[in-house]
JSON list of C-alpha atoms in Angstrom, two decimals:
[
{"chain": "C", "resi": 1, "resn": "MET", "atom": "CA", "xyz": [-54.00, 42.33, 34.81]},
{"chain": "C", "resi": 2, "resn": "PHE", "atom": "CA", "xyz": [-54.53, 44.84, 32.01]},
{"chain": "C", "resi": 3, "resn": "THR", "atom": "CA", "xyz": [-57.68, 46.58, 33.21]},
{"chain": "C", "resi": 4, "resn": "PRO", "atom": "CA", "xyz": [-59.72, 48.94, 30.96]},
{"chain": "C", "resi": 5, "resn": "LYS", "atom": "CA", "xyz": [-58.73, 51.82, 33.25]},
{"chain": "C", "resi": 6, "resn": "LEU", "atom": "CA", "xyz": [-55.05, 50.98, 32.85]},
{"chain": "C", "resi": 7, "resn": "LEU", "atom": "CA", "xyz": [-55.34, 50.59, 29.07]},
{"chain": "C", "resi": 8, "resn": "ALA", "atom": "CA", "xyz": [-57.01, 53.99, 28.80]},
{"chain": "C", "resi": 9, "resn": "ASP", "atom": "CA", "xyz": [-53.94, 55.52, 30.45]},
{"chain": "C", "resi": 10, "resn": "PHE", "atom": "CA", "xyz": [-51.36, 53.91, 28.11]},
{"chain": "C", "resi": 11, "resn": "ASN", "atom": "CA", "xyz": [-49.38, 56.17, 25.80]},
{"chain": "C", "resi": 12, "resn": "GLU", "atom": "CA", "xyz": [-48.24, 55.19, 22.30]},
{"chain": "C", "resi": 13, "resn": "LEU", "atom": "CA", "xyz": [-45.02, 53.50, 23.44]},
{"chain": "C", "resi": 14, "resn": "GLU", "atom": "CA", "xyz": [-46.79, 51.60, 26.20]},
{"chain": "C", "resi": 15, "resn": "PHE", "atom": "CA", "xyz": [-49.34, 50.32, 23.70]},
{"chain": "C", "resi": 16, "resn": "SER", "atom": "CA", "xyz": [-46.45, 49.10, 21.55]},
{"chain": "C", "resi": 17, "resn": "ILE", "atom": "CA", "xyz": [-45.23, 47.02, 24.50]},
{"chain": "C", "resi": 18, "resn": "TYR", "atom": "CA", "xyz": [-48.75, 45.83, 25.34]},
{"chain": "C", "resi": 19, "resn": "ASN", "atom": "CA", "xyz": [-49.42, 44.76, 21.74]},
{"chain": "C", "resi": 20, "resn": "CYS", "atom": "CA", "xyz": [-46.08, 42.96, 21.64]},
{"chain": "C", "resi": 21, "resn": "ILE", "atom": "CA", "xyz": [-46.98, 41.10, 24.84]},
{"chain": "C", "resi": 22, "resn": "THR", "atom": "CA", "xyz": [-50.39, 40.00, 23.53]},
{"chain": "C", "resi": 23, "resn": "ARG", "atom": "CA", "xyz": [-48.77, 38.73, 20.33]},
{"chain": "C", "resi": 24, "resn": "ASN", "atom": "CA", "xyz": [-46.18, 36.73, 22.25]},
{"chain": "C", "resi": 25, "resn": "LYS", "atom": "CA", "xyz": [-48.05, 35.48, 25.31]},
{"chain": "C", "resi": 26, "resn": "GLU", "atom": "CA", "xyz": [-46.18, 32.20, 25.65]},
{"chain": "C", "resi": 27, "resn": "ARG", "atom": "CA", "xyz": [-42.76, 33.72, 24.99]},
{"chain": "C", "resi": 28, "resn": "VAL", "atom": "CA", "xyz": [-42.95, 36.74, 27.30]},
{"chain": "C", "resi": 29, "resn": "PRO", "atom": "CA", "xyz": [-42.36, 34.87, 30.61]},
{"chain": "C", "resi": 30, "resn": "HIS", "atom": "CA", "xyz": [-39.04, 33.65, 29.15]},
{"chain": "C", "resi": 31, "resn": "MET", "atom": "CA", "xyz": [-37.94, 36.78, 27.26]},
{"chain": "C", "resi": 32, "resn": "LYS", "atom": "CA", "xyz": [-35.16, 39.02, 28.52]},
{"chain": "C", "resi": 33, "resn": "ILE", "atom": "CA", "xyz": [-35.95, 42.70, 28.89]},
{"chain": "C", "resi": 34, "resn": "LYS", "atom": "CA", "xyz": [-33.84, 43.60, 25.85]},
{"chain": "C", "resi": 35, "resn": "GLU", "atom": "CA", "xyz": [-35.63, 41.00, 23.72]},
{"chain": "C", "resi": 36, "resn": "LEU", "atom": "CA", "xyz": [-39.02, 42.47, 24.62]},
{"chain": "C", "resi": 37, "resn": "ALA", "atom": "CA", "xyz": [-37.75, 46.01, 24.05]},
{"chain": "C", "resi": 38, "resn": "ASP", "atom": "CA", "xyz": [-36.35, 45.12, 20.62]},
{"chain": "C", "resi": 39, "resn": "GLU", "atom": "CA", "xyz": [-39.54, 43.27, 19.68]},
{"chain": "C", "resi": 40, "resn": "ALA", "atom": "CA", "xyz": [-41.67, 46.28, 20.67]},
{"chain": "C", "resi": 41, "resn": "HIS", "atom": "CA", "xyz": [-39.21, 48.79, 19.15]},
{"chain": "C", "resi": 42, "resn": "VAL", "atom": "CA", "xyz": [-38.75, 50.68, 22.42]},
{"chain": "C", "resi": 43, "resn": "SER", "atom": "CA", "xyz": [-35.92, 51.17, 24.91]},
{"chain": "C", "resi": 44, "resn": "THR", "atom": "CA", "xyz": [-35.35, 48.97, 27.96]},
{"chain": "C", "resi": 45, "resn": "ALA", "atom": "CA", "xyz": [-36.00, 52.05, 30.11]},
{"chain": "C", "resi": 46, "resn": "THR", "atom": "CA", "xyz": [-39.47, 52.35, 28.54]},
{"chain": "C", "resi": 47, "resn": "VAL", "atom": "CA", "xyz": [-40.14, 48.70, 29.37]},
{"chain": "C", "resi": 48, "resn": "LEU", "atom": "CA", "xyz": [-39.14, 49.32, 32.99]},
{"chain": "C", "resi": 49, "resn": "ARG", "atom": "CA", "xyz": [-41.49, 52.31, 33.24]},
{"chain": "C", "resi": 50, "resn": "PHE", "atom": "CA", "xyz": [-44.22, 50.11, 31.75]},
{"chain": "C", "resi": 51, "resn": "CYS", "atom": "CA", "xyz": [-43.61, 47.46, 34.44]},
{"chain": "C", "resi": 52, "resn": "LYS", "atom": "CA", "xyz": [-43.79, 50.05, 37.22]},
{"chain": "C", "resi": 53, "resn": "LYS", "atom": "CA", "xyz": [-47.05, 51.35, 35.79]},
{"chain": "C", "resi": 54, "resn": "LEU", "atom": "CA", "xyz": [-48.42, 47.84, 36.28]},
{"chain": "C", "resi": 55, "resn": "GLY", "atom": "CA", "xyz": [-47.34, 47.95, 39.92]},
{"chain": "C", "resi": 56, "resn": "CYS", "atom": "CA", "xyz": [-44.20, 45.82, 39.50]},
{"chain": "C", "resi": 57, "resn": "GLU", "atom": "CA", "xyz": [-40.82, 46.70, 41.01]},
{"chain": "C", "resi": 58, "resn": "GLY", "atom": "CA", "xyz": [-39.03, 45.65, 37.85]},
{"chain": "C", "resi": 59, "resn": "TYR", "atom": "CA", "xyz": [-39.07, 43.42, 34.80]},
{"chain": "C", "resi": 60, "resn": "SER", "atom": "CA", "xyz": [-38.37, 40.20, 36.74]},
{"chain": "C", "resi": 61, "resn": "GLU", "atom": "CA", "xyz": [-41.46, 40.73, 38.90]},
{"chain": "C", "resi": 62, "resn": "PHE", "atom": "CA", "xyz": [-43.52, 41.55, 35.82]},
{"chain": "C", "resi": 63, "resn": "ARG", "atom": "CA", "xyz": [-42.52, 38.27, 34.16]},
{"chain": "C", "resi": 64, "resn": "LEU", "atom": "CA", "xyz": [-43.47, 36.27, 37.25]},
{"chain": "C", "resi": 65, "resn": "ARG", "atom": "CA", "xyz": [-46.81, 38.03, 37.64]},
{"chain": "C", "resi": 66, "resn": "TYR", "atom": "CA", "xyz": [-47.59, 37.69, 33.95]},
{"chain": "C", "resi": 67, "resn": "LYS", "atom": "CA", "xyz": [-46.78, 33.97, 34.01]},
{"chain": "C", "resi": 68, "resn": "GLU", "atom": "CA", "xyz": [-49.09, 33.53, 37.01]},
{"chain": "C", "resi": 69, "resn": "TYR", "atom": "CA", "xyz": [-51.77, 35.58, 35.25]},
{"chain": "C", "resi": 70, "resn": "LEU", "atom": "CA", "xyz": [-51.67, 33.30, 32.18]},
{"chain": "C", "resi": 71, "resn": "LYS", "atom": "CA", "xyz": [-51.80, 30.23, 34.42]},
{"chain": "C", "resi": 72, "resn": "ASN", "atom": "CA", "xyz": [-54.84, 31.51, 36.31]},
{"chain": "C", "resi": 73, "resn": "GLN", "atom": "CA", "xyz": [-56.63, 32.40, 33.08]},
{"chain": "C", "resi": 74, "resn": "GLN", "atom": "CA", "xyz": [-56.14, 28.88, 31.77]},
{"chain": "C", "resi": 75, "resn": "ILE", "atom": "CA", "xyz": [-57.36, 27.32, 35.02]},
{"chain": "C", "resi": 76, "resn": "LEU", "atom": "CA", "xyz": [-60.50, 29.44, 34.91]},
{"chain": "C", "resi": 77, "resn": "LEU", "atom": "CA", "xyz": [-61.19, 28.53, 31.29]},
{"chain": "C", "resi": 78, "resn": "ASN", "atom": "CA", "xyz": [-60.67, 24.82, 31.93]},
{"chain": "C", "resi": 79, "resn": "ASP", "atom": "CA", "xyz": [-62.94, 24.91, 34.98]},
{"chain": "C", "resi": 80, "resn": "THR", "atom": "CA", "xyz": [-65.65, 26.75, 33.07]},
{"chain": "C", "resi": 81, "resn": "VAL", "atom": "CA", "xyz": [-65.85, 24.25, 30.23]},
{"chain": "C", "resi": 82, "resn": "GLU", "atom": "CA", "xyz": [-66.81, 21.33, 32.44]},
{"chain": "C", "resi": 83, "resn": "THR", "atom": "CA", "xyz": [-67.18, 22.21, 36.11]},
{"chain": "C", "resi": 84, "resn": "THR", "atom": "CA", "xyz": [-69.42, 25.24, 35.61]},
{"chain": "C", "resi": 85, "resn": "PHE", "atom": "CA", "xyz": [-71.82, 23.37, 33.33]},
{"chain": "C", "resi": 86, "resn": "LYS", "atom": "CA", "xyz": [-72.00, 20.44, 35.74]},
{"chain": "C", "resi": 87, "resn": "GLY", "atom": "CA", "xyz": [-72.86, 22.88, 38.51]},
{"chain": "C", "resi": 88, "resn": "PHE", "atom": "CA", "xyz": [-75.77, 24.28, 36.51]},
{"chain": "C", "resi": 89, "resn": "VAL", "atom": "CA", "xyz": [-77.02, 20.80, 35.55]},
{"chain": "C", "resi": 90, "resn": "SER", "atom": "CA", "xyz": [-77.10, 19.81, 39.22]},
{"chain": "C", "resi": 91, "resn": "ARG", "atom": "CA", "xyz": [-79.26, 22.88, 39.94]},
{"chain": "C", "resi": 92, "resn": "MET", "atom": "CA", "xyz": [-81.76, 22.15, 37.18]},
{"chain": "C", "resi": 93, "resn": "ASP", "atom": "CA", "xyz": [-83.61, 19.58, 39.30]},
{"chain": "C", "resi": 94, "resn": "SER", "atom": "CA", "xyz": [-83.78, 21.77, 42.39]},
{"chain": "C", "resi": 95, "resn": "ARG", "atom": "CA", "xyz": [-87.20, 22.81, 43.66]},
{"chain": "C", "resi": 96, "resn": "ASP", "atom": "CA", "xyz": [-86.44, 26.54, 43.45]},
{"chain": "C", "resi": 97, "resn": "PHE", "atom": "CA", "xyz": [-85.31, 26.33, 39.83]},
{"chain": "C", "resi": 98, "resn": "GLN", "atom": "CA", "xyz": [-88.29, 24.26, 38.72]},
{"chain": "C", "resi": 99, "resn": "GLU", "atom": "CA", "xyz": [-90.66, 26.63, 40.51]},
{"chain": "C", "resi": 100, "resn": "SER", "atom": "CA", "xyz": [-89.14, 29.60, 38.69]},
{"chain": "C", "resi": 101, "resn": "ILE", "atom": "CA", "xyz": [-89.60, 27.78, 35.36]},
{"chain": "C", "resi": 102, "resn": "ASP", "atom": "CA", "xyz": [-93.24, 27.02, 36.24]},
{"chain": "C", "resi": 103, "resn": "ASN", "atom": "CA", "xyz": [-93.89, 30.64, 37.28]},
{"chain": "C", "resi": 104, "resn": "ALA", "atom": "CA", "xyz": [-92.39, 31.90, 34.02]},
{"chain": "C", "resi": 105, "resn": "PHE", "atom": "CA", "xyz": [-94.47, 29.43, 32.05]},
{"chain": "C", "resi": 106, "resn": "ARG", "atom": "CA", "xyz": [-97.69, 30.65, 33.71]},
{"chain": "C", "resi": 107, "resn": "LEU", "atom": "CA", "xyz": [-96.68, 34.25, 32.92]},
{"chain": "C", "resi": 108, "resn": "LEU", "atom": "CA", "xyz": [-96.08, 33.43, 29.25]},
{"chain": "C", "resi": 109, "resn": "LYS", "atom": "CA", "xyz": [-98.97, 31.01, 28.72]},
{"chain": "C", "resi": 110, "resn": "ASP", "atom": "CA", "xyz": [-101.64, 33.65, 28.16]},
{"chain": "C", "resi": 111, "resn": "SER", "atom": "CA", "xyz": [-99.37, 36.13, 26.38]},
{"chain": "C", "resi": 112, "resn": "GLN", "atom": "CA", "xyz": [-100.17, 37.36, 22.90]},
{"chain": "C", "resi": 113, "resn": "HIS", "atom": "CA", "xyz": [-96.96, 39.30, 22.33]},
{"chain": "C", "resi": 114, "resn": "ILE", "atom": "CA", "xyz": [-93.48, 38.47, 23.60]},
{"chain": "C", "resi": 115, "resn": "ILE", "atom": "CA", "xyz": [-90.71, 41.06, 23.49]},
{"chain": "C", "resi": 116, "resn": "PHE", "atom": "CA", "xyz": [-87.03, 40.21, 23.99]},
{"chain": "C", "resi": 117, "resn": "ILE", "atom": "CA", "xyz": [-84.42, 42.75, 25.09]},
{"chain": "C", "resi": 118, "resn": "GLY", "atom": "CA", "xyz": [-80.71, 42.42, 25.87]},
{"chain": "C", "resi": 119, "resn": "ILE", "atom": "CA", "xyz": [-77.28, 43.91, 25.16]},
{"chain": "C", "resi": 120, "resn": "GLY", "atom": "CA", "xyz": [-74.10, 42.24, 23.88]},
{"chain": "C", "resi": 121, "resn": "SER", "atom": "CA", "xyz": [-74.16, 38.45, 24.24]},
{"chain": "C", "resi": 122, "resn": "SER", "atom": "CA", "xyz": [-77.58, 38.75, 25.89]},
{"chain": "C", "resi": 123, "resn": "GLY", "atom": "CA", "xyz": [-78.77, 40.65, 22.83]},
{"chain": "C", "resi": 124, "resn": "ILE", "atom": "CA", "xyz": [-77.66, 37.85, 20.53]},
{"chain": "C", "resi": 125, "resn": "LEU", "atom": "CA", "xyz": [-79.55, 35.40, 22.73]},
{"chain": "C", "resi": 126, "resn": "GLY", "atom": "CA", "xyz": [-82.55, 37.74, 22.62]},
{"chain": "C", "resi": 127, "resn": "LYS", "atom": "CA", "xyz": [-82.59, 37.49, 18.83]},
{"chain": "C", "resi": 128, "resn": "TYR", "atom": "CA", "xyz": [-82.30, 33.72, 19.09]},
{"chain": "C", "resi": 129, "resn": "GLY", "atom": "CA", "xyz": [-85.10, 33.58, 21.65]},
{"chain": "C", "resi": 130, "resn": "ALA", "atom": "CA", "xyz": [-87.43, 35.71, 19.51]},
{"chain": "C", "resi": 131, "resn": "ARG", "atom": "CA", "xyz": [-86.83, 33.45, 16.52]},
{"chain": "C", "resi": 132, "resn": "TYR", "atom": "CA", "xyz": [-87.25, 30.26, 18.55]},
{"chain": "C", "resi": 133, "resn": "PHE", "atom": "CA", "xyz": [-90.51, 31.42, 20.12]},
{"chain": "C", "resi": 134, "resn": "SER", "atom": "CA", "xyz": [-91.77, 32.56, 16.70]},
{"chain": "C", "resi": 135, "resn": "ASN", "atom": "CA", "xyz": [-91.00, 29.10, 15.33]},
{"chain": "C", "resi": 136, "resn": "ILE", "atom": "CA", "xyz": [-93.39, 27.52, 17.83]},
{"chain": "C", "resi": 137, "resn": "GLY", "atom": "CA", "xyz": [-96.15, 29.94, 16.80]},
{"chain": "C", "resi": 138, "resn": "ARG", "atom": "CA", "xyz": [-95.78, 32.74, 19.36]},
{"chain": "C", "resi": 139, "resn": "PHE", "atom": "CA", "xyz": [-95.64, 36.34, 18.12]},
{"chain": "C", "resi": 140, "resn": "SER", "atom": "CA", "xyz": [-92.20, 37.43, 19.30]},
{"chain": "C", "resi": 141, "resn": "LEU", "atom": "CA", "xyz": [-89.81, 40.22, 18.46]},
{"chain": "C", "resi": 142, "resn": "TYR", "atom": "CA", "xyz": [-86.45, 41.48, 19.62]},
{"chain": "C", "resi": 143, "resn": "VAL", "atom": "CA", "xyz": [-85.91, 45.16, 20.45]},
{"chain": "C", "resi": 144, "resn": "GLU", "atom": "CA", "xyz": [-82.42, 45.91, 19.19]},
{"chain": "C", "resi": 145, "resn": "ASP", "atom": "CA", "xyz": [-82.09, 49.51, 20.38]},
{"chain": "C", "resi": 146, "resn": "PRO", "atom": "CA", "xyz": [-81.81, 49.76, 24.19]},
{"chain": "C", "resi": 147, "resn": "PHE", "atom": "CA", "xyz": [-82.35, 53.53, 23.94]},
{"chain": "C", "resi": 148, "resn": "LEU", "atom": "CA", "xyz": [-85.68, 53.15, 22.13]},
{"chain": "C", "resi": 149, "resn": "PRO", "atom": "CA", "xyz": [-88.35, 55.30, 23.82]},
{"chain": "C", "resi": 150, "resn": "ILE", "atom": "CA", "xyz": [-91.50, 53.33, 24.61]},
{"chain": "C", "resi": 151, "resn": "LEU", "atom": "CA", "xyz": [-94.44, 55.48, 23.54]},
{"chain": "C", "resi": 152, "resn": "GLN", "atom": "CA", "xyz": [-97.29, 53.03, 23.02]},
{"chain": "C", "resi": 153, "resn": "ASP", "atom": "CA", "xyz": [-99.16, 51.42, 25.91]},
{"chain": "C", "resi": 154, "resn": "MET", "atom": "CA", "xyz": [-98.93, 47.62, 26.11]},
{"chain": "C", "resi": 155, "resn": "THR", "atom": "CA", "xyz": [-101.77, 45.21, 26.70]},
{"chain": "C", "resi": 156, "resn": "ASP", "atom": "CA", "xyz": [-102.05, 42.88, 29.68]},
{"chain": "C", "resi": 157, "resn": "HIS", "atom": "CA", "xyz": [-101.07, 40.08, 27.32]},
{"chain": "C", "resi": 158, "resn": "THR", "atom": "CA", "xyz": [-97.61, 41.43, 26.52]},
{"chain": "C", "resi": 159, "resn": "VAL", "atom": "CA", "xyz": [-94.61, 39.87, 28.25]},
{"chain": "C", "resi": 160, "resn": "THR", "atom": "CA", "xyz": [-91.08, 41.21, 27.98]},
{"chain": "C", "resi": 161, "resn": "ILE", "atom": "CA", "xyz": [-88.22, 38.75, 28.48]},
{"chain": "C", "resi": 162, "resn": "VAL", "atom": "CA", "xyz": [-85.20, 40.69, 29.70]},
{"chain": "C", "resi": 163, "resn": "LEU", "atom": "CA", "xyz": [-81.84, 38.97, 29.35]},
{"chain": "C", "resi": 164, "resn": "SER", "atom": "CA", "xyz": [-78.97, 40.30, 31.43]},
{"chain": "C", "resi": 165, "resn": "GLU", "atom": "CA", "xyz": [-76.14, 38.28, 32.98]},
{"chain": "C", "resi": 166, "resn": "SER", "atom": "CA", "xyz": [-75.40, 40.92, 35.62]},
{"chain": "C", "resi": 167, "resn": "GLY", "atom": "CA", "xyz": [-78.92, 42.31, 36.02]},
{"chain": "C", "resi": 168, "resn": "THR", "atom": "CA", "xyz": [-77.38, 45.72, 36.66]},
{"chain": "C", "resi": 169, "resn": "THR", "atom": "CA", "xyz": [-76.97, 47.22, 33.16]},
{"chain": "C", "resi": 170, "resn": "TYR", "atom": "CA", "xyz": [-78.40, 50.74, 33.25]},
{"chain": "C", "resi": 171, "resn": "GLN", "atom": "CA", "xyz": [-79.83, 50.67, 29.71]},
{"chain": "C", "resi": 172, "resn": "MET", "atom": "CA", "xyz": [-81.64, 47.39, 30.37]},
{"chain": "C", "resi": 173, "resn": "LEU", "atom": "CA", "xyz": [-83.06, 48.60, 33.67]},
{"chain": "C", "resi": 174, "resn": "LYS", "atom": "CA", "xyz": [-84.30, 51.81, 32.04]},
{"chain": "C", "resi": 175, "resn": "LEU", "atom": "CA", "xyz": [-85.89, 50.05, 29.06]},
{"chain": "C", "resi": 176, "resn": "ALA", "atom": "CA", "xyz": [-87.40, 47.30, 31.22]},
{"chain": "C", "resi": 177, "resn": "ASN", "atom": "CA", "xyz": [-88.91, 49.89, 33.53]},
{"chain": "C", "resi": 178, "resn": "GLN", "atom": "CA", "xyz": [-90.36, 51.79, 30.55]},
{"chain": "C", "resi": 179, "resn": "LEU", "atom": "CA", "xyz": [-91.98, 48.62, 29.24]},
{"chain": "C", "resi": 180, "resn": "LYS", "atom": "CA", "xyz": [-93.37, 47.79, 32.68]},
{"chain": "C", "resi": 181, "resn": "GLN", "atom": "CA", "xyz": [-94.78, 51.31, 33.08]},
{"chain": "C", "resi": 182, "resn": "LYS", "atom": "CA", "xyz": [-96.50, 50.90, 29.72]},
{"chain": "C", "resi": 183, "resn": "GLY", "atom": "CA", "xyz": [-98.25, 47.73, 30.89]},
{"chain": "C", "resi": 184, "resn": "SER", "atom": "CA", "xyz": [-95.95, 44.87, 29.90]},
{"chain": "C", "resi": 185, "resn": "ARG", "atom": "CA", "xyz": [-95.26, 42.05, 32.35]},
{"chain": "C", "resi": 186, "resn": "LEU", "atom": "CA", "xyz": [-91.54, 41.40, 32.93]},
{"chain": "C", "resi": 187, "resn": "LEU", "atom": "CA", "xyz": [-89.71, 38.08, 32.98]},
{"chain": "C", "resi": 188, "resn": "SER", "atom": "CA", "xyz": [-86.00, 38.47, 33.70]},
{"chain": "C", "resi": 189, "resn": "ILE", "atom": "CA", "xyz": [-83.32, 35.84, 33.17]},
{"chain": "C", "resi": 190, "resn": "THR", "atom": "CA", "xyz": [-80.23, 36.74, 35.16]},
{"chain": "C", "resi": 191, "resn": "ASN", "atom": "CA", "xyz": [-77.20, 35.12, 36.76]},
{"chain": "C", "resi": 192, "resn": "LYS", "atom": "CA", "xyz": [-78.12, 36.28, 40.27]},
{"chain": "C", "resi": 193, "resn": "ALA", "atom": "CA", "xyz": [-81.41, 36.42, 42.12]},
{"chain": "C", "resi": 194, "resn": "ASP", "atom": "CA", "xyz": [-80.68, 39.60, 44.05]},
{"chain": "C", "resi": 195, "resn": "SER", "atom": "CA", "xyz": [-79.87, 41.90, 41.09]},
{"chain": "C", "resi": 196, "resn": "PRO", "atom": "CA", "xyz": [-81.90, 45.11, 40.55]},
{"chain": "C", "resi": 197, "resn": "LEU", "atom": "CA", "xyz": [-83.41, 43.67, 37.37]},
{"chain": "C", "resi": 198, "resn": "ALA", "atom": "CA", "xyz": [-84.54, 40.51, 39.15]},
{"chain": "C", "resi": 199, "resn": "LYS", "atom": "CA", "xyz": [-86.27, 42.63, 41.78]},
{"chain": "C", "resi": 200, "resn": "LEU", "atom": "CA", "xyz": [-87.93, 44.81, 39.13]},
{"chain": "C", "resi": 201, "resn": "ALA", "atom": "CA", "xyz": [-89.35, 41.84, 37.21]},
{"chain": "C", "resi": 202, "resn": "ASP", "atom": "CA", "xyz": [-92.69, 40.13, 37.86]},
{"chain": "C", "resi": 203, "resn": "CYS", "atom": "CA", "xyz": [-90.86, 36.83, 37.57]},
{"chain": "C", "resi": 204, "resn": "ASN", "atom": "CA", "xyz": [-87.16, 35.98, 37.57]},
{"chain": "C", "resi": 205, "resn": "ILE", "atom": "CA", "xyz": [-85.19, 32.91, 36.61]},
{"chain": "C", "resi": 206, "resn": "PHE", "atom": "CA", "xyz": [-81.61, 32.94, 37.84]},
{"chain": "C", "resi": 207, "resn": "TYR", "atom": "CA", "xyz": [-79.09, 30.31, 36.83]},
{"chain": "C", "resi": 208, "resn": "TYR", "atom": "CA", "xyz": [-76.05, 31.25, 38.97]},
{"chain": "C", "resi": 209, "resn": "VAL", "atom": "CA", "xyz": [-72.79, 30.23, 37.33]},
{"chain": "C", "resi": 210, "resn": "PRO", "atom": "CA", "xyz": [-69.37, 31.72, 38.22]},
{"chain": "C", "resi": 211, "resn": "GLN", "atom": "CA", "xyz": [-68.66, 34.94, 36.36]},
{"chain": "C", "resi": 212, "resn": "LEU", "atom": "CA", "xyz": [-65.60, 34.72, 34.15]},
{"chain": "C", "resi": 213, "resn": "LYS", "atom": "CA", "xyz": [-63.63, 37.45, 32.42]},
{"chain": "C", "resi": 214, "resn": "ALA", "atom": "CA", "xyz": [-60.78, 37.25, 29.92]},
{"chain": "C", "resi": 215, "resn": "ASN", "atom": "CA", "xyz": [-58.86, 40.27, 28.65]},
{"chain": "C", "resi": 216, "resn": "GLY", "atom": "CA", "xyz": [-61.26, 42.50, 30.56]},
{"chain": "C", "resi": 217, "resn": "THR", "atom": "CA", "xyz": [-64.30, 41.05, 28.75]},
{"chain": "C", "resi": 218, "resn": "ASN", "atom": "CA", "xyz": [-67.12, 39.03, 30.25]},
{"chain": "C", "resi": 219, "resn": "ILE", "atom": "CA", "xyz": [-67.07, 35.48, 28.89]},
{"chain": "C", "resi": 220, "resn": "THR", "atom": "CA", "xyz": [-69.43, 33.89, 31.42]},
{"chain": "C", "resi": 221, "resn": "THR", "atom": "CA", "xyz": [-71.11, 30.87, 29.84]},
{"chain": "C", "resi": 222, "resn": "GLN", "atom": "CA", "xyz": [-74.53, 31.48, 28.31]},
{"chain": "C", "resi": 223, "resn": "ILE", "atom": "CA", "xyz": [-75.48, 27.81, 27.95]},
{"chain": "C", "resi": 224, "resn": "PRO", "atom": "CA", "xyz": [-77.99, 28.05, 30.86]},
{"chain": "C", "resi": 225, "resn": "VAL", "atom": "CA", "xyz": [-79.83, 30.89, 29.11]},
{"chain": "C", "resi": 226, "resn": "VAL", "atom": "CA", "xyz": [-80.26, 28.84, 25.93]},
{"chain": "C", "resi": 227, "resn": "TYR", "atom": "CA", "xyz": [-81.55, 25.93, 28.02]},
{"chain": "C", "resi": 228, "resn": "ILE", "atom": "CA", "xyz": [-84.05, 28.15, 29.86]},
{"chain": "C", "resi": 229, "resn": "LEU", "atom": "CA", "xyz": [-85.37, 29.76, 26.66]},
{"chain": "C", "resi": 230, "resn": "GLU", "atom": "CA", "xyz": [-85.80, 26.46, 24.85]},
{"chain": "C", "resi": 231, "resn": "THR", "atom": "CA", "xyz": [-87.41, 24.83, 27.90]},
{"chain": "C", "resi": 232, "resn": "LEU", "atom": "CA", "xyz": [-89.99, 27.60, 28.19]},
{"chain": "C", "resi": 233, "resn": "ALA", "atom": "CA", "xyz": [-90.72, 27.58, 24.46]},
{"chain": "C", "resi": 234, "resn": "ARG", "atom": "CA", "xyz": [-91.23, 23.83, 24.37]},
{"chain": "C", "resi": 235, "resn": "LYS", "atom": "CA", "xyz": [-93.51, 23.91, 27.41]},
{"chain": "C", "resi": 236, "resn": "LEU", "atom": "CA", "xyz": [-95.60, 26.57, 25.65]},
{"chain": "C", "resi": 237, "resn": "TYR", "atom": "CA", "xyz": [-95.72, 24.54, 22.46]},
{"chain": "C", "resi": 238, "resn": "THR", "atom": "CA", "xyz": [-96.75, 21.37, 24.32]},
{"chain": "C", "resi": 239, "resn": "ALA", "atom": "CA", "xyz": [-99.47, 23.26, 26.20]},
{"chain": "C", "resi": 240, "resn": "THR", "atom": "CA", "xyz": [-100.83, 24.75, 22.97]},
{"chain": "C", "resi": 241, "resn": "GLU", "atom": "CA", "xyz": [-100.78, 21.52, 21.00]},
{"chain": "C", "resi": 242, "resn": "GLY", "atom": "CA", "xyz": [-102.20, 19.55, 23.92]}
]
């Protein structure tokens, strides 16, 4: 409802109303216009202009739309906790998914260096992955700066694991391409199989769960990524120890 583009266009008074709304989410659908105006320290006329900026005819329509917005957000969150995870679990035994795991394992088996890259939540998982792979005895590191220029040529035994939920992030595509041009093999882990990153990679594992956003921020579950990373690491460890 409150898109980044809309927020960027808010003035000081409109931000006062917006901040008041976010602090009183449950109350707003039941508040009268004067109550909201007093709470935000603005006039009722300012509240009306705010509602029209959101595409509402008036305050009554805004309250109805906001109530529906909160309801939909809660439904999405409830579905994601259980339904989304069950959907991924049911896919884990599919032939396509297991083949992608096996292909990734073969790519990593003979590697001597493993590089992890990612941004945001994917970056945090990249750090986790580098540590987890290091713990099983594989030389792994996480590249924290997506703008880092790649100057040194890689060996045939270097594999870069690129983590990106969307598979479309410009910085990741640029850095992944640089690493590939320098000789690294690419393994991408994405939410969709047809993303630009998936097509760029030598091997891709896609987990496909519904994308979810809250307050304009991506909160799509990352549980499948953790599962994939740990599965690959354990297969490598078992192969080495065996």
